[in-house]
PDB file of C-alpha atoms in Angstrom:
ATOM      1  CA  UNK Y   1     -12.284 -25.931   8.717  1.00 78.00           C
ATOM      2  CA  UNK Y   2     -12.065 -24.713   4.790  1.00 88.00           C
ATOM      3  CA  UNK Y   3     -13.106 -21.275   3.957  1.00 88.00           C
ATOM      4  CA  UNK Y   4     -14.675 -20.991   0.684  1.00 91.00           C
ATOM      5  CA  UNK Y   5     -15.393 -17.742  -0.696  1.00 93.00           C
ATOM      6  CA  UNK Y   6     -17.144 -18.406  -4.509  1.00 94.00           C
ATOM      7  CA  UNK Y   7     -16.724 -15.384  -7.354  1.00 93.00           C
ATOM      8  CA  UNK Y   8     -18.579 -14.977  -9.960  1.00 94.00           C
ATOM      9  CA  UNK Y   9     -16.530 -11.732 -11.736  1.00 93.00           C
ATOM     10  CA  UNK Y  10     -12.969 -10.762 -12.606  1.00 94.00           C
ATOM     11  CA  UNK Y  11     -12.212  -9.781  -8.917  1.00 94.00           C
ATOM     12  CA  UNK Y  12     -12.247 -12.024  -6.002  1.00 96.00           C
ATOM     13  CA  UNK Y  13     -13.390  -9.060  -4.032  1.00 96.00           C
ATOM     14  CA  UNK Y  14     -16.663  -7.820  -5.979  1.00 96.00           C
ATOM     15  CA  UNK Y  15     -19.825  -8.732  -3.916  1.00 95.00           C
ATOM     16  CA  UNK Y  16     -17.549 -12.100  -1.822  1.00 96.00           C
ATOM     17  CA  UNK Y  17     -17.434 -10.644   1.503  1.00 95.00           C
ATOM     18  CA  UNK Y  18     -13.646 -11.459   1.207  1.00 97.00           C
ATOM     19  CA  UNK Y  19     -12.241  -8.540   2.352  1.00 96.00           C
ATOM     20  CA  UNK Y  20     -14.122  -8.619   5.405  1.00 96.00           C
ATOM     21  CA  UNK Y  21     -12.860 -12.439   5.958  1.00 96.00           C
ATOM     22  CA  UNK Y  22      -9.243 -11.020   5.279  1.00 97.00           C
ATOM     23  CA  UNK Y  23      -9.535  -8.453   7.842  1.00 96.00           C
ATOM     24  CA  UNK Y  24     -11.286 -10.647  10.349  1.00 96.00           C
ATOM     25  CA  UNK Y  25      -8.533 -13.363  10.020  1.00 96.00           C
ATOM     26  CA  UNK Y  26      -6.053 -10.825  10.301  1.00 97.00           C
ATOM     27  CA  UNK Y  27      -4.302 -11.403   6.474  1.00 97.00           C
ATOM     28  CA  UNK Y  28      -1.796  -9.650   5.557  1.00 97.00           C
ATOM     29  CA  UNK Y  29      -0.915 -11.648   2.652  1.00 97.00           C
ATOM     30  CA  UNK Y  30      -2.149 -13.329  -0.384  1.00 97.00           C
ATOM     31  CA  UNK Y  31      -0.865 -15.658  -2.831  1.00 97.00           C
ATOM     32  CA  UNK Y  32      -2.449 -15.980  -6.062  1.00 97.00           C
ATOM     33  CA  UNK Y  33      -3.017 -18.917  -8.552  1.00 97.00           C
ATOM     34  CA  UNK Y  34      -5.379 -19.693 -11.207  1.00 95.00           C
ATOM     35  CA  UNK Y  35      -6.045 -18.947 -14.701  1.00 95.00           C
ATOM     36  CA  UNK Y  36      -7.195 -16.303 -16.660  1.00 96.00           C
ATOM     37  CA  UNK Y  37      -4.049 -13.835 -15.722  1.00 96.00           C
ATOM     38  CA  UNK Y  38      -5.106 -11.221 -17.664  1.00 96.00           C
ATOM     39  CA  UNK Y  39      -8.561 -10.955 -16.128  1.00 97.00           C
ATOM     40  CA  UNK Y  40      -8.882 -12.472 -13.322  1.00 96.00           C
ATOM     41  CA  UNK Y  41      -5.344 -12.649 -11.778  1.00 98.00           C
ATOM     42  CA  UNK Y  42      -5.009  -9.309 -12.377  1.00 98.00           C
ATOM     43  CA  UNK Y  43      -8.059  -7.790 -11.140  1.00 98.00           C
ATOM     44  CA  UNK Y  44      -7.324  -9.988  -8.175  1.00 97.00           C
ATOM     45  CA  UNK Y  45      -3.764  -8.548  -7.623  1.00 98.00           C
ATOM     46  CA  UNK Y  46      -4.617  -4.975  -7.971  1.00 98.00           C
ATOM     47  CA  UNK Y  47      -7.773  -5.383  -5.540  1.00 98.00           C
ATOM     48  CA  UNK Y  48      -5.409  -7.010  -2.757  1.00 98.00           C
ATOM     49  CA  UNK Y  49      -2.671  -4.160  -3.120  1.00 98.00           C
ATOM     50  CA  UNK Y  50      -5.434  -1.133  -3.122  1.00 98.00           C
ATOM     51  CA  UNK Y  51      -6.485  -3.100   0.165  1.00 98.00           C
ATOM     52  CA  UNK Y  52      -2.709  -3.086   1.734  1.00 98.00           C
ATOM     53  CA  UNK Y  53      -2.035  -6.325   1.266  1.00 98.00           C
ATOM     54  CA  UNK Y  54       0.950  -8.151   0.080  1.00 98.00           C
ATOM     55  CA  UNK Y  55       0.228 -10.000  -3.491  1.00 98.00           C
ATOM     56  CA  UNK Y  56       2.677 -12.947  -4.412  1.00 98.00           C
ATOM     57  CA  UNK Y  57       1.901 -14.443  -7.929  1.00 98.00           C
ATOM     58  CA  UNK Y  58       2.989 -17.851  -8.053  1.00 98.00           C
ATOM     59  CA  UNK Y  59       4.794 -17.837 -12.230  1.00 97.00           C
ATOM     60  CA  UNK Y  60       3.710 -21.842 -12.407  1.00 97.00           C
ATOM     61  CA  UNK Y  61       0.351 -21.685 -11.074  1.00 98.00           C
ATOM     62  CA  UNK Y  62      -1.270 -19.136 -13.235  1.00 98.00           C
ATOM     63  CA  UNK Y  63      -2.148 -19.016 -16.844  1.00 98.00           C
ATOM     64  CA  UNK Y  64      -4.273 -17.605 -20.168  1.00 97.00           C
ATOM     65  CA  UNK Y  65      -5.726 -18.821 -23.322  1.00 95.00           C
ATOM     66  CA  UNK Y  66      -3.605 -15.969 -24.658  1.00 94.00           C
ATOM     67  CA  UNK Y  67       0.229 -16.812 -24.006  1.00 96.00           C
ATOM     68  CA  UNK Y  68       0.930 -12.815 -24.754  1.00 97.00           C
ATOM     69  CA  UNK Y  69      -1.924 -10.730 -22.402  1.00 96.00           C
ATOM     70  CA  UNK Y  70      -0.379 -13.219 -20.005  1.00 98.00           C
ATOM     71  CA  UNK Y  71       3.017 -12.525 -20.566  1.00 98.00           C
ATOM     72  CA  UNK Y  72       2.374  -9.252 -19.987  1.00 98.00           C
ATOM     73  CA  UNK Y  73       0.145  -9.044 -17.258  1.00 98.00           C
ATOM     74  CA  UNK Y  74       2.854 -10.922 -15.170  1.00 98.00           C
ATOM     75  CA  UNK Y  75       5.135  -7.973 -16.530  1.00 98.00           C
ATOM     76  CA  UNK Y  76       3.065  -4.950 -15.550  1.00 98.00           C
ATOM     77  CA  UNK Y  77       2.460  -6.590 -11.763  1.00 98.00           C
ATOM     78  CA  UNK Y  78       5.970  -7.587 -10.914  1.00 98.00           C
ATOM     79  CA  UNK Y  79       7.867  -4.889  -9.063  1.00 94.00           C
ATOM     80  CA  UNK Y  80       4.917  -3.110  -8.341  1.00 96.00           C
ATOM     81  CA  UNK Y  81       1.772  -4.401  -7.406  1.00 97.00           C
ATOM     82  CA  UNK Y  82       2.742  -7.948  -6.535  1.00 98.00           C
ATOM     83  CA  UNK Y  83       6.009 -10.031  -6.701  1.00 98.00           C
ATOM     84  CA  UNK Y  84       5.896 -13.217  -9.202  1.00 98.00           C
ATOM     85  CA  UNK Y  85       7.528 -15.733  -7.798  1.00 98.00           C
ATOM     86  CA  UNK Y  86       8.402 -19.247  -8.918  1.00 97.00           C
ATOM     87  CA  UNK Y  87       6.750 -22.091  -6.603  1.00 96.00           C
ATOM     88  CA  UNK Y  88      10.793 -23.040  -5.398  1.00 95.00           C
ATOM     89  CA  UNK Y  89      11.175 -19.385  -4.947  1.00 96.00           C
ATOM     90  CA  UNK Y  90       8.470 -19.421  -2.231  1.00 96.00           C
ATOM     91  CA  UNK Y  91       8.936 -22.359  -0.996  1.00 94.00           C
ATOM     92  CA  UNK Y  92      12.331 -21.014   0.097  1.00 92.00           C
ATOM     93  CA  UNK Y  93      10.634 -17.803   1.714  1.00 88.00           C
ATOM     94  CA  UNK Y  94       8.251 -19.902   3.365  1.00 83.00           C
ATOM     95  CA  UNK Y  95      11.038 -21.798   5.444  1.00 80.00           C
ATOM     96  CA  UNK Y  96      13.149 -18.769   5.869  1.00 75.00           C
ATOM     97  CA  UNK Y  97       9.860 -17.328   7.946  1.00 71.00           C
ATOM     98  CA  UNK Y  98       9.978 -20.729   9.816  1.00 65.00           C
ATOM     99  CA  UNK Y  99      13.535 -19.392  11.355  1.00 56.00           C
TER     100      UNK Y  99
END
């Protein structure tokens, strides 16, 4: 059965009861799409990594009204709060954790 875990802020995890869900379930991982980098992707990645959990940005799947907050969002979170990764890029980590 779906999950569905609806957010009305920035961050998924303000007032969702996700975090509890991601411990319950055992998560240990995230992967992040949707719009609104600067905002929303963001406050999502740095709530997952203050919670121990590994953030993957998928580069395709995200986006902002503002081509530059976006550019740079994805800039400040790579390498250190999250890894951006392009969908073939995970797609290939996905089936090398298959082996």
């Amino acid at each position: 059965a779906d999950l569905e875990v609806v957010k009305k802020r920035f961050s998924m995890f303000f007032q969702t009861g996700l975090d509890a869900l991601l411990r319950q379930l055992g998560t240990d991982q995230v992967i992040l799409a949707g719009v609104n980098t600067h905002a929303c992707i963001r406050m999502a990645a740095i709530g997952a990594y203050q919670r121990d959990l590994e953030v993957i940005i998928v580069g395709e799947c995200v986006a902002s009204r503002d081509v530059r907050h976006h550019d740079v969002t994805l800039d400040y979170l790579d390498g250190g709060v999250a890894r951006v990764l392009t969908l073939k890029e995970l797609g290939e980590q996905s089936m090398g954790n298959r082996s």
